[in-house]
Short mmCIF file of C-alpha atoms in Angstrom, two decimals:
data_model
loop_
_atom_site.label_atom_id
_atom_site.label_comp_id
_atom_site.label_asym_id
_atom_site.label_seq_id
_atom_site.Cartn_x
_atom_site.Cartn_y
_atom_site.Cartn_z
CA MET F 18 0.00 0.00 0.00
CA ALA F 19 1.00 3.64 -0.58
CA GLU F 20 3.07 5.13 2.20
CA LEU F 21 1.49 8.32 3.55
CA ILE F 22 4.15 10.99 3.93
CA GLU F 23 3.17 14.27 5.55
CA ILE F 24 5.05 17.26 4.28
CA ASP F 25 4.69 20.43 6.30
CA GLY F 26 6.67 23.26 7.82
CA PRO F 27 7.72 26.59 6.33
CA SER F 28 9.61 25.16 3.35
CA ALA F 29 7.13 22.37 2.57
CA ALA F 30 6.29 23.88 -0.81
CA ASP F 31 9.93 23.67 -1.85
CA ASP F 32 10.26 19.99 -1.00
CA PRO F 33 11.92 18.29 -3.98
CA ARG F 34 9.61 15.27 -3.64
CA LEU F 35 6.80 17.49 -4.88
CA ALA F 36 8.62 18.37 -8.12
CA ASP F 37 6.12 16.47 -10.31
CA TYR F 38 3.36 18.84 -9.20
CA ARG F 39 5.11 22.15 -9.72
CA ASP F 40 3.47 25.08 -11.59
CA LEU F 41 0.66 23.14 -13.21
CA ARG F 42 -0.61 26.21 -15.03
CA ASP F 43 2.65 26.83 -16.85
CA VAL F 44 1.99 24.96 -20.10
CA THR F 45 5.47 25.41 -21.55
CA LEU F 46 7.22 24.26 -18.42
CA ARG F 47 4.86 21.35 -17.94
CA ARG F 48 5.31 20.17 -21.51
CA SER F 49 9.07 19.88 -21.15
CA LEU F 50 8.93 18.51 -17.61
CA GLU F 51 6.36 15.87 -18.47
CA SER F 52 8.02 14.68 -21.66
CA GLU F 53 11.49 14.59 -20.13
CA GLN F 54 10.31 12.72 -17.07
CA GLY F 55 7.77 10.56 -18.90
CA LEU F 56 4.98 11.48 -16.56
CA PHE F 57 1.50 12.91 -16.66
CA LEU F 58 -0.90 14.23 -14.05
CA ALA F 59 -4.38 13.13 -13.13
CA GLU F 60 -6.62 15.45 -11.14
CA GLY F 61 -9.68 14.65 -9.08
CA GLU F 62 -10.76 11.47 -7.36
CA LYS F 63 -12.64 10.03 -10.32
CA VAL F 64 -9.91 10.70 -12.88
CA VAL F 65 -7.11 9.45 -10.59
CA ARG F 66 -9.08 6.29 -9.98
CA ARG F 67 -9.68 5.73 -13.69
CA ALA F 68 -5.99 6.20 -14.51
CA VAL F 69 -4.90 3.64 -11.93
CA GLU F 70 -7.65 1.20 -12.86
CA ALA F 71 -6.57 1.46 -16.50
CA GLY F 72 -3.16 0.21 -15.45
CA TYR F 73 -1.12 3.41 -15.44
CA ARG F 74 1.54 3.10 -12.74
CA PRO F 75 1.57 5.98 -10.21
CA ARG F 76 4.83 7.73 -9.36
CA SER F 77 3.19 9.45 -6.40
CA PHE F 78 0.01 11.05 -5.11
CA LEU F 79 -0.48 14.49 -3.62
CA MET F 80 -3.50 15.44 -1.58
CA ALA F 81 -4.88 17.22 1.45
CA PRO F 82 -5.93 14.94 4.33
CA ARG F 83 -9.65 15.21 3.59
CA TRP F 84 -9.24 13.44 0.22
CA LEU F 85 -7.52 10.36 1.65
CA ASP F 86 -10.69 8.49 2.52
CA GLY F 87 -12.24 8.69 -0.92
CA LEU F 88 -9.17 7.15 -2.51
CA ALA F 89 -8.33 4.72 0.29
CA ASP F 90 -8.86 1.61 -1.86
CA VAL F 91 -6.74 3.01 -4.69
CA LEU F 92 -3.94 3.95 -2.30
CA ASP F 93 -4.13 0.54 -0.65
CA ALA F 94 -3.44 -1.12 -3.98
CA CYS F 95 -0.43 1.06 -4.92
CA GLU F 96 3.19 1.15 -3.87
CA ALA F 97 3.84 4.80 -4.75
CA PRO F 98 4.15 7.34 -1.95
CA CYS F 99 1.24 9.63 -1.12
CA TYR F 100 2.34 13.10 -0.05
CA VAL F 101 -0.12 14.63 2.35
CA VAL F 102 -0.04 18.41 2.55
CA ASP F 103 -2.44 21.10 3.66
CA GLU F 104 -4.37 22.95 0.97
CA ALA F 105 -2.24 26.07 1.20
CA VAL F 106 0.90 24.04 0.41
CA ALA F 107 -0.87 22.30 -2.47
CA GLU F 108 -1.79 25.70 -3.85
CA GLN F 109 1.75 27.03 -3.46
CA VAL F 110 3.24 24.05 -5.27
CA THR F 111 0.75 23.74 -8.10
CA GLY F 112 0.06 27.43 -8.55
CA PHE F 113 -3.69 27.17 -8.17
CA HIS F 114 -6.37 26.17 -5.76
CA VAL F 115 -6.85 22.43 -6.22
CA HIS F 116 -10.65 22.26 -6.17
CA ARG F 117 -10.86 18.60 -6.94
CA GLY F 118 -8.53 17.60 -4.19
CA ALA F 119 -6.45 14.63 -5.18
CA LEU F 120 -3.61 14.71 -7.69
CA ALA F 121 -1.54 11.83 -8.98
CA SER F 122 1.60 11.75 -11.07
CA LEU F 123 1.73 8.65 -13.28
CA HIS F 124 4.20 7.01 -15.62
CA ARG F 125 3.47 7.40 -19.31
CA ARG F 126 3.56 4.25 -21.40
CA ALA F 127 4.90 3.78 -24.88
CA LEU F 128 2.15 4.56 -27.36
CA PRO F 129 0.68 1.40 -28.85
CA PRO F 130 1.39 0.64 -32.50
CA LEU F 131 -1.32 1.51 -35.01
CA GLU F 132 -1.97 -2.20 -35.73
CA GLU F 133 -2.84 -2.82 -32.12
CA VAL F 134 -5.18 0.17 -31.82
CA LEU F 135 -6.99 -0.73 -35.03
CA ASP F 136 -7.33 -4.41 -34.21
CA GLY F 137 -11.04 -5.19 -34.39
CA ALA F 138 -11.97 -1.52 -34.64
CA ARG F 139 -14.96 -0.72 -36.86
CA THR F 140 -15.21 3.02 -36.24
CA VAL F 141 -12.25 5.28 -35.49
CA VAL F 142 -11.96 9.05 -35.12
CA VAL F 143 -8.92 10.67 -36.70
CA LEU F 144 -7.98 14.15 -35.46
CA GLU F 145 -5.74 16.44 -37.48
CA ASP F 146 -3.70 19.15 -35.79
CA LEU F 147 -5.93 20.05 -32.87
CA VAL F 148 -3.52 22.19 -30.89
CA ASP F 149 -5.97 22.98 -28.13
CA HIS F 150 -5.97 20.59 -25.15
CA THR F 151 -9.62 21.25 -24.38
CA ASN F 152 -10.68 20.31 -27.90
CA VAL F 153 -8.58 17.14 -27.88
CA GLY F 154 -10.08 16.12 -24.54
CA ALA F 155 -13.66 16.94 -25.54
CA ALA F 156 -13.38 15.15 -28.89
CA ILE F 157 -11.97 12.02 -27.22
CA ARG F 158 -14.70 12.10 -24.59
CA ASN F 159 -17.45 12.30 -27.21
CA ALA F 160 -15.79 9.60 -29.33
CA ALA F 161 -15.59 7.30 -26.31
CA ALA F 162 -19.16 7.97 -25.24
CA LEU F 163 -20.66 7.57 -28.69
CA GLY F 164 -19.29 4.30 -29.88
CA ALA F 165 -15.92 4.97 -31.50
CA ASP F 166 -13.44 2.13 -31.02
CA ALA F 167 -10.27 4.23 -31.18
CA VAL F 168 -8.82 7.68 -31.78
CA LEU F 169 -5.82 8.48 -33.98
CA LEU F 170 -3.97 11.77 -33.61
CA SER F 171 -1.93 13.56 -36.25
CA PRO F 172 1.64 14.35 -35.25
CA ARG F 173 0.79 17.97 -34.39
CA CYS F 174 -2.23 17.28 -32.18
CA ALA F 175 -1.99 18.38 -28.57
CA ASP F 176 -1.15 15.77 -25.92
CA PRO F 177 -4.22 13.83 -24.69
CA LEU F 178 -2.42 13.14 -21.41
CA TYR F 179 -1.92 16.81 -20.63
CA ARG F 180 -3.81 17.56 -17.42
CA ARG F 181 -6.40 19.81 -19.05
CA ALA F 182 -7.13 17.26 -21.80
CA VAL F 183 -7.42 14.41 -19.29
CA LYS F 184 -9.83 16.46 -17.20
CA VAL F 185 -12.06 17.51 -20.10
CA ALA F 186 -12.04 13.93 -21.40
CA MET F 187 -13.14 12.82 -17.92
CA GLY F 188 -10.62 10.04 -17.95
CA THR F 189 -11.82 8.44 -21.21
CA VAL F 190 -8.23 8.86 -22.52
CA PHE F 191 -7.45 5.92 -20.24
CA SER F 192 -10.11 3.56 -21.54
CA LEU F 193 -10.43 4.39 -25.23
CA PRO F 194 -7.52 3.07 -27.30
CA TRP F 195 -5.60 5.86 -29.04
CA THR F 196 -2.24 6.47 -30.60
CA ARG F 197 -0.38 9.02 -32.64
CA LEU F 198 0.12 8.74 -36.39
CA THR F 199 3.73 9.03 -37.44
CA ASP F 200 3.22 9.45 -41.17
CA TRP F 201 1.01 12.48 -41.59
CA ALA F 202 1.11 12.74 -45.40
CA ASP F 203 -0.09 9.22 -46.18
CA ALA F 204 -2.14 8.58 -43.06
CA LEU F 205 -5.50 8.36 -44.81
CA LEU F 206 -4.14 6.29 -47.68
CA ASP F 207 -2.71 3.90 -45.13
CA LEU F 208 -6.10 3.61 -43.42
CA ASP F 209 -7.64 3.00 -46.81
CA ARG F 210 -5.23 0.10 -47.36
CA ARG F 211 -6.30 -1.30 -44.02
CA GLY F 212 -9.90 -1.41 -45.20
CA PHE F 213 -11.22 1.82 -43.72
CA ARG F 214 -13.45 4.19 -45.61
CA THR F 215 -12.03 7.57 -44.62
CA VAL F 216 -14.75 10.23 -44.34
CA ALA F 217 -13.43 13.78 -44.13
CA LEU F 218 -15.79 16.16 -42.32
CA THR F 219 -15.26 19.39 -44.17
CA LEU F 220 -16.78 22.68 -45.22
CA ALA F 221 -15.71 22.04 -48.83
CA ASP F 222 -18.29 22.28 -51.60
CA ASP F 223 -18.16 18.75 -52.97
CA THR F 224 -19.57 17.05 -49.91
CA VAL F 225 -22.21 14.40 -49.50
CA PRO F 226 -24.54 14.24 -46.48
CA LEU F 227 -22.87 12.55 -43.54
CA GLU F 228 -25.55 9.84 -43.34
CA ASP F 229 -24.85 8.83 -46.94
CA ALA F 230 -21.08 9.08 -46.55
CA VAL F 231 -21.01 6.50 -43.79
CA ALA F 232 -23.69 4.16 -45.14
CA GLY F 233 -22.54 0.64 -45.87
CA ALA F 234 -19.01 1.07 -44.51
CA ASP F 235 -17.70 -1.90 -42.61
CA ARG F 236 -14.66 -0.07 -41.29
CA LEU F 237 -15.02 3.66 -40.98
CA ALA F 238 -12.58 6.47 -40.14
CA LEU F 239 -14.19 9.81 -39.28
CA VAL F 240 -11.61 12.48 -40.05
CA LEU F 241 -11.87 15.82 -38.23
CA GLY F 242 -9.77 18.96 -38.29
CA ALA F 243 -9.60 22.07 -36.16
CA GLU F 244 -12.31 24.66 -36.33
CA GLY F 245 -11.23 27.59 -38.45
CA HIS F 246 -8.44 26.04 -40.50
CA GLY F 247 -10.31 22.80 -41.02
CA LEU F 248 -8.60 19.81 -42.55
CA SER F 249 -5.42 20.21 -44.58
CA PRO F 250 -5.73 20.09 -48.38
CA ARG F 251 -3.71 16.86 -48.27
CA TRP F 252 -6.14 15.08 -45.98
CA THR F 253 -9.15 16.57 -47.72
CA ALA F 254 -7.86 15.24 -51.02
CA THR F 255 -6.78 11.81 -49.84
CA ALA F 256 -9.98 10.94 -47.96
CA THR F 257 -12.29 8.41 -49.59
CA VAL F 258 -15.24 10.78 -49.34
CA ARG F 259 -15.91 14.32 -48.12
CA ALA F 260 -18.96 14.78 -45.93
CA GLY F 261 -20.67 17.92 -44.74
CA ILE F 262 -22.99 18.90 -41.94
CA PRO F 263 -25.36 21.63 -43.14
CA MET F 264 -25.15 24.85 -41.13
CA ASP F 265 -27.50 27.78 -40.67
CA ARG F 266 -27.58 31.40 -39.54
CA GLY F 267 -24.20 32.32 -40.88
CA VAL F 268 -22.40 29.97 -38.49
CA ASP F 269 -19.36 29.01 -40.51
CA SER F 270 -18.09 26.04 -38.54
CA LEU F 271 -18.87 23.82 -35.61
CA ASN F 272 -16.60 23.16 -32.68
CA VAL F 273 -14.69 19.92 -33.30
CA ALA F 274 -16.17 18.26 -30.21
CA ALA F 275 -19.69 18.95 -31.49
CA THR F 276 -18.71 17.62 -34.90
CA ALA F 277 -17.24 14.50 -33.31
CA ALA F 278 -20.46 13.98 -31.35
CA ILE F 279 -22.65 14.21 -34.43
CA ALA F 280 -20.31 12.11 -36.59
CA CYS F 281 -19.99 9.31 -34.03
CA HIS F 282 -23.71 9.24 -33.32
CA VAL F 283 -24.54 9.03 -37.02
CA ALA F 284 -21.81 6.47 -37.65
CA ARG F 285 -23.00 4.20 -34.89
CA SER F 286 -26.38 3.72 -36.51
CA ARG F 287 -25.10 3.73 -40.07
CA ARG F 288 -27.07 1.82 -42.64
CA ALA F 289 -25.59 -1.50 -43.63
CA MET S 6 -21.01 58.64 -36.35
CA ALA S 7 -19.45 57.62 -33.03
CA GLU S 8 -17.39 60.36 -31.41
CA LEU S 9 -13.84 59.17 -30.65
CA ILE S 10 -12.87 60.22 -27.16
CA GLU S 11 -9.32 59.57 -26.04
CA ILE S 12 -8.96 58.87 -22.36
CA ASP S 13 -5.41 58.93 -21.01
CA GLY S 14 -3.34 60.29 -18.17
CA PRO S 15 -2.54 58.77 -14.77
CA SER S 16 -6.17 58.46 -13.63
CA ALA S 17 -7.57 57.27 -16.97
CA ALA S 18 -8.56 53.91 -15.55
CA ASP S 19 -10.74 55.63 -12.94
CA ASP S 20 -12.65 57.69 -15.48
CA PRO S 21 -16.36 57.30 -14.68
CA ARG S 22 -17.20 57.10 -18.40
CA LEU S 23 -15.57 53.66 -18.39
CA ALA S 24 -17.85 52.32 -15.65
CA ASP S 25 -19.62 49.87 -17.99
CA TYR S 26 -16.31 48.03 -18.54
CA ARG S 27 -15.21 47.67 -14.98
CA ASP S 28 -13.97 44.33 -13.52
CA LEU S 29 -15.26 42.08 -16.26
CA ARG S 30 -14.05 38.96 -14.48
CA ASP S 31 -16.07 39.61 -11.35
CA VAL S 32 -19.20 37.59 -12.15
CA THR S 33 -21.16 38.71 -9.10
CA LEU S 34 -20.44 42.37 -9.61
CA ARG S 35 -21.13 42.17 -13.34
CA ARG S 36 -24.45 40.43 -12.80
CA SER S 37 -25.77 43.19 -10.59
CA LEU S 38 -24.23 45.99 -12.65
CA GLU S 39 -25.57 44.64 -15.94
CA SER S 40 -29.07 43.94 -14.72
CA GLU S 41 -29.40 47.26 -12.89
CA GLN S 42 -28.09 49.24 -15.82
CA GLY S 43 -29.78 47.09 -18.48
CA LEU S 44 -26.58 46.58 -20.40
CA PHE S 45 -24.45 43.76 -21.72
CA LEU S 46 -20.96 43.57 -23.17
CA ALA S 47 -19.77 42.31 -26.54
CA GLU S 48 -16.11 41.44 -27.01
CA GLY S 49 -14.11 41.14 -30.20
CA GLU S 50 -14.63 42.74 -33.58
CA LYS S 51 -16.84 39.98 -34.99
CA VAL S 52 -19.13 39.77 -31.97
CA VAL S 53 -19.43 43.56 -31.60
CA ARG S 54 -20.33 43.80 -35.27
CA ARG S 55 -22.97 41.07 -34.99
CA ALA S 56 -24.57 42.72 -31.96
CA VAL S 57 -24.87 46.07 -33.71
CA GLU S 58 -26.06 44.50 -36.94
CA ALA S 59 -28.73 42.61 -35.00
CA GLY S 60 -30.09 45.96 -33.88
CA TYR S 61 -28.78 46.18 -30.32
CA ARG S 62 -28.12 49.83 -29.52
CA PRO S 63 -24.62 50.62 -28.26
CA ARG S 64 -24.12 52.68 -25.11
CA SER S 65 -20.41 53.07 -25.89
CA PHE S 66 -17.35 51.36 -27.31
CA LEU S 67 -13.96 50.87 -25.69
CA MET S 68 -10.86 49.98 -27.66
CA ALA S 69 -7.17 50.57 -28.23
CA PRO S 70 -6.33 52.63 -31.32
CA ARG S 71 -5.28 49.66 -33.41
CA TRP S 72 -8.81 48.22 -33.39
CA LEU S 73 -10.50 51.35 -34.75
CA ASP S 74 -9.94 50.57 -38.42
CA GLY S 75 -11.54 47.13 -38.35
CA LEU S 76 -14.74 48.56 -36.87
CA ALA S 77 -14.74 51.87 -38.77
CA ASP S 78 -17.97 51.12 -40.64
CA VAL S 79 -19.75 50.06 -37.45
CA LEU S 80 -18.58 53.18 -35.61
CA ASP S 81 -19.59 55.37 -38.55
CA ALA S 82 -23.14 54.10 -38.28
CA CYS S 83 -23.49 54.64 -34.51
CA GLU S 84 -24.05 57.66 -32.31
CA ALA S 85 -22.56 56.23 -29.13
CA PRO S 86 -19.15 57.47 -27.97
CA CYS S 87 -16.04 55.37 -28.59
CA TYR S 88 -13.51 55.61 -25.79
CA VAL S 89 -9.99 55.15 -27.06
CA VAL S 90 -7.46 54.01 -24.48
CA ASP S 91 -4.11 52.31 -24.57
CA GLU S 92 -4.01 48.60 -23.83
CA ALA S 93 -2.66 49.05 -20.31
CA VAL S 94 -5.63 51.22 -19.38
CA ALA S 95 -8.04 48.73 -20.94
CA GLU S 96 -6.44 46.02 -18.83
CA GLN S 97 -6.62 48.11 -15.66
CA VAL S 98 -10.30 48.87 -16.19
CA THR S 99 -11.49 45.43 -17.25
CA GLY S 100 -9.17 43.40 -15.06
CA PHE S 101 -7.68 41.32 -17.86
CA HIS S 102 -5.70 41.61 -21.05
CA VAL S 103 -8.25 42.27 -23.78
CA HIS S 104 -6.93 39.91 -26.47
CA ARG S 105 -9.71 40.50 -28.89
CA GLY S 106 -9.38 44.24 -28.80
CA ALA S 107 -12.72 45.90 -29.17
CA LEU S 108 -15.40 45.98 -26.49
CA ALA S 109 -18.86 47.44 -26.71
CA SER S 110 -21.49 48.05 -24.06
CA LEU S 111 -25.00 47.70 -25.44
CA HIS S 112 -28.54 48.25 -24.22
CA ARG S 113 -30.51 45.14 -23.42
CA ARG S 114 -33.96 44.83 -24.90
CA ALA S 115 -37.10 43.51 -23.30
CA LEU S 116 -37.23 39.76 -23.89
CA PRO S 117 -39.74 38.89 -26.61
CA PRO S 118 -42.96 37.12 -25.57
CA LEU S 119 -43.08 33.38 -26.05
CA GLU S 120 -45.71 33.70 -28.82
CA GLU S 121 -43.37 35.82 -30.88
CA VAL S 122 -40.39 33.50 -30.49
CA LEU S 123 -42.47 30.45 -31.38
CA ASP S 124 -44.20 32.05 -34.37
CA GLY S 125 -43.46 29.79 -37.32
CA ALA S 126 -40.91 27.75 -35.38
CA ARG S 127 -40.78 24.03 -36.18
CA THR S 128 -37.86 23.02 -33.95
CA VAL S 129 -36.98 24.66 -30.67
CA VAL S 130 -34.40 23.81 -28.02
CA VAL S 131 -35.52 24.14 -24.40
CA LEU S 132 -32.80 24.40 -21.77
CA GLU S 133 -33.49 23.68 -18.12
CA ASP S 134 -31.36 25.22 -15.40
CA LEU S 135 -27.99 25.46 -17.13
CA VAL S 136 -26.16 27.62 -14.64
CA ASP S 137 -22.89 27.65 -16.55
CA HIS S 138 -22.46 30.51 -19.04
CA THR S 139 -20.18 28.44 -21.26
CA ASN S 140 -22.76 25.69 -21.59
CA VAL S 141 -25.55 28.15 -22.34
CA GLY S 142 -23.43 29.81 -25.03
CA ALA S 143 -22.26 26.54 -26.58
CA ALA S 144 -25.76 25.03 -26.63
CA ILE S 145 -27.18 28.16 -28.30
CA ARG S 146 -24.37 28.16 -30.85
CA ASN S 147 -25.00 24.54 -31.79
CA ALA S 148 -28.77 25.08 -31.89
CA ALA S 149 -28.31 28.07 -34.21
CA ALA S 150 -25.86 26.24 -36.46
CA LEU S 151 -27.88 23.07 -36.72
CA GLY S 152 -31.30 24.27 -37.70
CA ALA S 153 -33.18 25.11 -34.51
CA ASP S 154 -35.58 28.02 -34.92
CA ALA S 155 -35.49 29.25 -31.33
CA VAL S 156 -34.19 28.58 -27.82
CA LEU S 157 -36.24 28.76 -24.63
CA LEU S 158 -34.55 29.08 -21.25
CA SER S 159 -35.91 27.98 -17.89
CA PRO S 160 -36.04 30.72 -15.25
CA ARG S 161 -32.80 29.48 -13.61
CA CYS S 162 -30.66 29.27 -16.74
CA ALA S 163 -27.61 31.51 -16.88
CA ASP S 164 -27.83 34.75 -18.87
CA PRO S 165 -27.14 34.28 -22.60
CA LEU S 166 -26.05 37.92 -22.82
CA TYR S 167 -23.34 37.52 -20.21
CA ARG S 168 -19.99 38.23 -21.88
CA ARG S 169 -18.72 34.67 -21.63
CA ALA S 170 -21.92 33.19 -23.06
CA VAL S 171 -21.97 35.70 -25.92
CA LYS S 172 -18.36 34.86 -26.75
CA VAL S 173 -18.83 31.07 -26.70
CA ALA S 174 -22.02 31.43 -28.74
CA MET S 175 -20.00 33.46 -31.25
CA GLY S 176 -22.73 36.04 -31.47
CA THR S 177 -25.51 33.59 -32.40
CA VAL S 178 -27.41 34.88 -29.32
CA PHE S 179 -28.06 37.95 -31.46
CA SER S 180 -29.49 36.15 -34.48
CA LEU S 181 -31.32 33.15 -33.05
CA PRO S 182 -34.63 34.08 -31.40
CA TRP S 183 -34.71 33.18 -27.71
CA THR S 184 -36.58 34.06 -24.58
CA ARG S 185 -36.99 33.00 -21.00
CA LEU S 186 -39.85 30.84 -19.76
CA THR S 187 -41.68 32.40 -16.86
CA ASP S 188 -43.75 29.39 -15.79
CA TRP S 189 -41.28 26.61 -15.08
CA ALA S 190 -43.68 24.00 -13.72
CA ASP S 191 -46.03 23.90 -16.69
CA ALA S 192 -43.61 24.90 -19.42
CA LEU S 193 -43.72 21.63 -21.30
CA LEU S 194 -47.47 21.26 -20.95
CA ASP S 195 -47.82 24.74 -22.38
CA LEU S 196 -45.63 23.82 -25.35
CA ASP S 197 -47.74 20.74 -25.82
CA ARG S 198 -50.87 22.89 -26.01
CA ARG S 199 -49.13 24.96 -28.66
CA GLY S 200 -48.69 21.88 -30.81
CA PHE S 201 -45.11 20.91 -29.92
CA ARG S 202 -44.06 17.37 -29.25
CA THR S 203 -41.70 17.79 -26.27
CA VAL S 204 -38.82 15.32 -26.37
CA ALA S 205 -36.85 15.11 -23.13
CA LEU S 206 -33.25 13.99 -23.59
CA THR S 207 -32.61 11.95 -20.51
CA LEU S 208 -30.64 9.12 -18.98
CA ALA S 209 -33.85 7.58 -17.64
CA ASP S 210 -34.61 3.95 -18.38
CA ASP S 211 -37.86 4.30 -20.31
CA THR S 212 -36.41 6.07 -23.30
CA VAL S 213 -36.87 5.53 -27.02
CA PRO S 214 -34.11 6.15 -29.56
CA LEU S 215 -33.84 9.82 -30.46
CA GLU S 216 -34.49 9.15 -34.16
CA ASP S 217 -37.80 7.48 -33.32
CA ALA S 218 -38.74 10.11 -30.76
CA VAL S 219 -38.59 12.93 -33.28
CA ALA S 220 -40.03 11.08 -36.28
CA GLY S 221 -43.21 12.52 -37.68
CA ALA S 222 -43.31 15.59 -35.41
CA ASP S 223 -44.43 18.74 -37.13
CA ARG S 224 -43.46 20.99 -34.22
CA LEU S 225 -40.71 19.69 -32.00
CA ALA S 226 -39.22 20.88 -28.70
CA LEU S 227 -35.89 19.28 -27.76
CA VAL S 228 -35.63 19.50 -23.98
CA LEU S 229 -32.15 19.42 -22.42
CA GLY S 230 -30.92 19.66 -18.86
CA ALA S 231 -27.55 20.18 -17.26
CA GLU S 232 -25.01 17.39 -17.24
CA GLY S 233 -24.93 15.66 -13.90
CA HIS S 234 -28.34 16.60 -12.48
CA GLY S 235 -30.08 16.16 -15.80
CA LEU S 236 -33.68 17.22 -16.24
CA SER S 237 -35.92 17.75 -13.24
CA PRO S 238 -38.45 15.03 -12.41
CA ARG S 239 -41.20 17.51 -13.30
CA TRP S 240 -39.92 18.10 -16.81
CA THR S 241 -39.02 14.47 -17.31
CA ALA S 242 -42.57 13.49 -16.36
CA THR S 243 -44.39 16.18 -18.32
CA ALA S 244 -42.53 15.70 -21.62
CA THR S 245 -44.42 13.96 -24.41
CA VAL S 246 -41.65 11.40 -24.85
CA ARG S 247 -38.32 10.58 -23.24
CA ALA S 248 -35.42 9.95 -25.63
CA GLY S 249 -31.98 8.57 -24.96
CA ILE S 250 -28.63 8.64 -26.70
CA PRO S 251 -26.81 5.35 -26.09
CA MET S 252 -23.46 5.74 -24.33
CA ASP S 253 -20.38 3.54 -24.05
CA ARG S 254 -17.27 3.02 -21.98
CA GLY S 255 -18.79 3.99 -18.68
CA VAL S 256 -19.37 7.57 -19.78
CA ASP S 257 -22.43 8.50 -17.80
CA SER S 258 -23.49 11.66 -19.55
CA LEU S 259 -22.70 13.93 -22.45
CA ASN S 260 -21.97 17.61 -22.23
CA VAL S 261 -25.18 19.54 -22.96
CA ALA S 262 -23.63 21.26 -25.99
CA ALA S 263 -22.77 17.87 -27.52
CA THR S 264 -26.28 16.64 -26.77
CA ALA S 265 -27.75 19.75 -28.38
CA ALA S 266 -25.60 19.17 -31.46
CA ILE S 267 -26.74 15.58 -31.87
CA ALA S 268 -30.38 16.34 -31.09
CA CYS S 269 -30.59 19.26 -33.53
CA HIS S 270 -28.81 17.36 -36.27
CA VAL S 271 -31.13 14.38 -35.90
CA ALA S 272 -34.21 16.59 -35.63
CA ARG S 273 -33.37 18.47 -38.80
CA SER S 274 -33.55 15.35 -40.91
CA ARG S 275 -36.40 13.74 -38.99
CA ARG S 276 -38.65 11.38 -40.84
CA ALA S 277 -41.99 12.82 -41.84
#
């Protein structure tokens, strides 16, 4: 079971054992710290629990005493230390008031190979260059909730294990298989070779209705880009089919999470 | 045309003419200020433009010099003063760095009566007790984009004209008709009397698939509650039909904006 280690006193916030939890709002610093150390953070009892249950190995936990009970079973089953601090120290270390109480630092794992993620998958969501952590998290959450079997990320997509993405995804990044594509240029052609119909959701003119675009597909890849830019010309051109969602009142694009929700819902009940 | 009034000097930020723009991050203060004064704020060139074009009357504008050109035509057409300040003063007054440049303070209008909002409407979205401004804005944006004719808000829903909601809605709160319901308890029964089939999106057990729930409805009201709590028992019980969206991977609910996107998309192509 996790050893409970109280850290207090005037220099508690400078304790080197708390280094994993430092300055959580500083995106640049966190990016380099987390990639160099191979760690990521989970925040909140539910998300911490889901990360551990999904098999991610904790490096440590950090929480105020009042959160210990709720996670007692999780802590019992782990060997990593649990640093117990008062809320003021937690705030000093992390740089914000930790509303959701518990934090955990966990070891990243090597990303699974594409073959493994696609094994048995009938519907996958492919995200191109979403640089915003909130959008990555929200798209993954909707994909997980609405029947997608996996998510594939282009090389420039934001990190799904970044704290903000994990939080918005409500921990579904731990249960839904996902990996990163290494070959951006030929990604859709490669999926095509693997038997997927690639359906690009786009604002282009030559689109077919989404319902028709997905009909009859055994294996289906729903391809989504960032709002604003949309999909790259390369991906737009190499997709099997371009599908549109009609829009009214001068709204020129939908948020990618909303698009993912609609696309996955329609794909799940696609005609045979 | 709008008179340009430069405000500078050491006490510029305390100038009483800038009172409408004070402490924009202080939700409590803004709520009372905006309701007492009957004003709301629009932020960013696009949103300011949409508000004015929709007929909302400006009280004043506030911007740094570099934003004047982009809004020149809007300012030309208005009588309200435009206060020109440097970015440091704008930040001091509003309490944050105004990324999007232009701000406008506009007069609220009396909310339209329900009859007017429903006139000719075939599909409306009804929101119950969404207290989060982001969710209200995102749900309205998706409703506007995806073919809804109007939005109705329960008495406890957050204000769609609050700055954050306006921003997330990308100005669609100005073009999509909406109003607030005054009679919460009988709201759905009243819609029923007006010829609407009220479809409650819920996690309850006795649901029918959304596609079936909307099929054949001439007038349709899609009824959505907040994530977590969901719809009240009263609204769940008084709806014509309860519809569900199947969910996977232990995800227990969808964000209301995602639900609105799916519901509106499905409703738009409902079977006759």
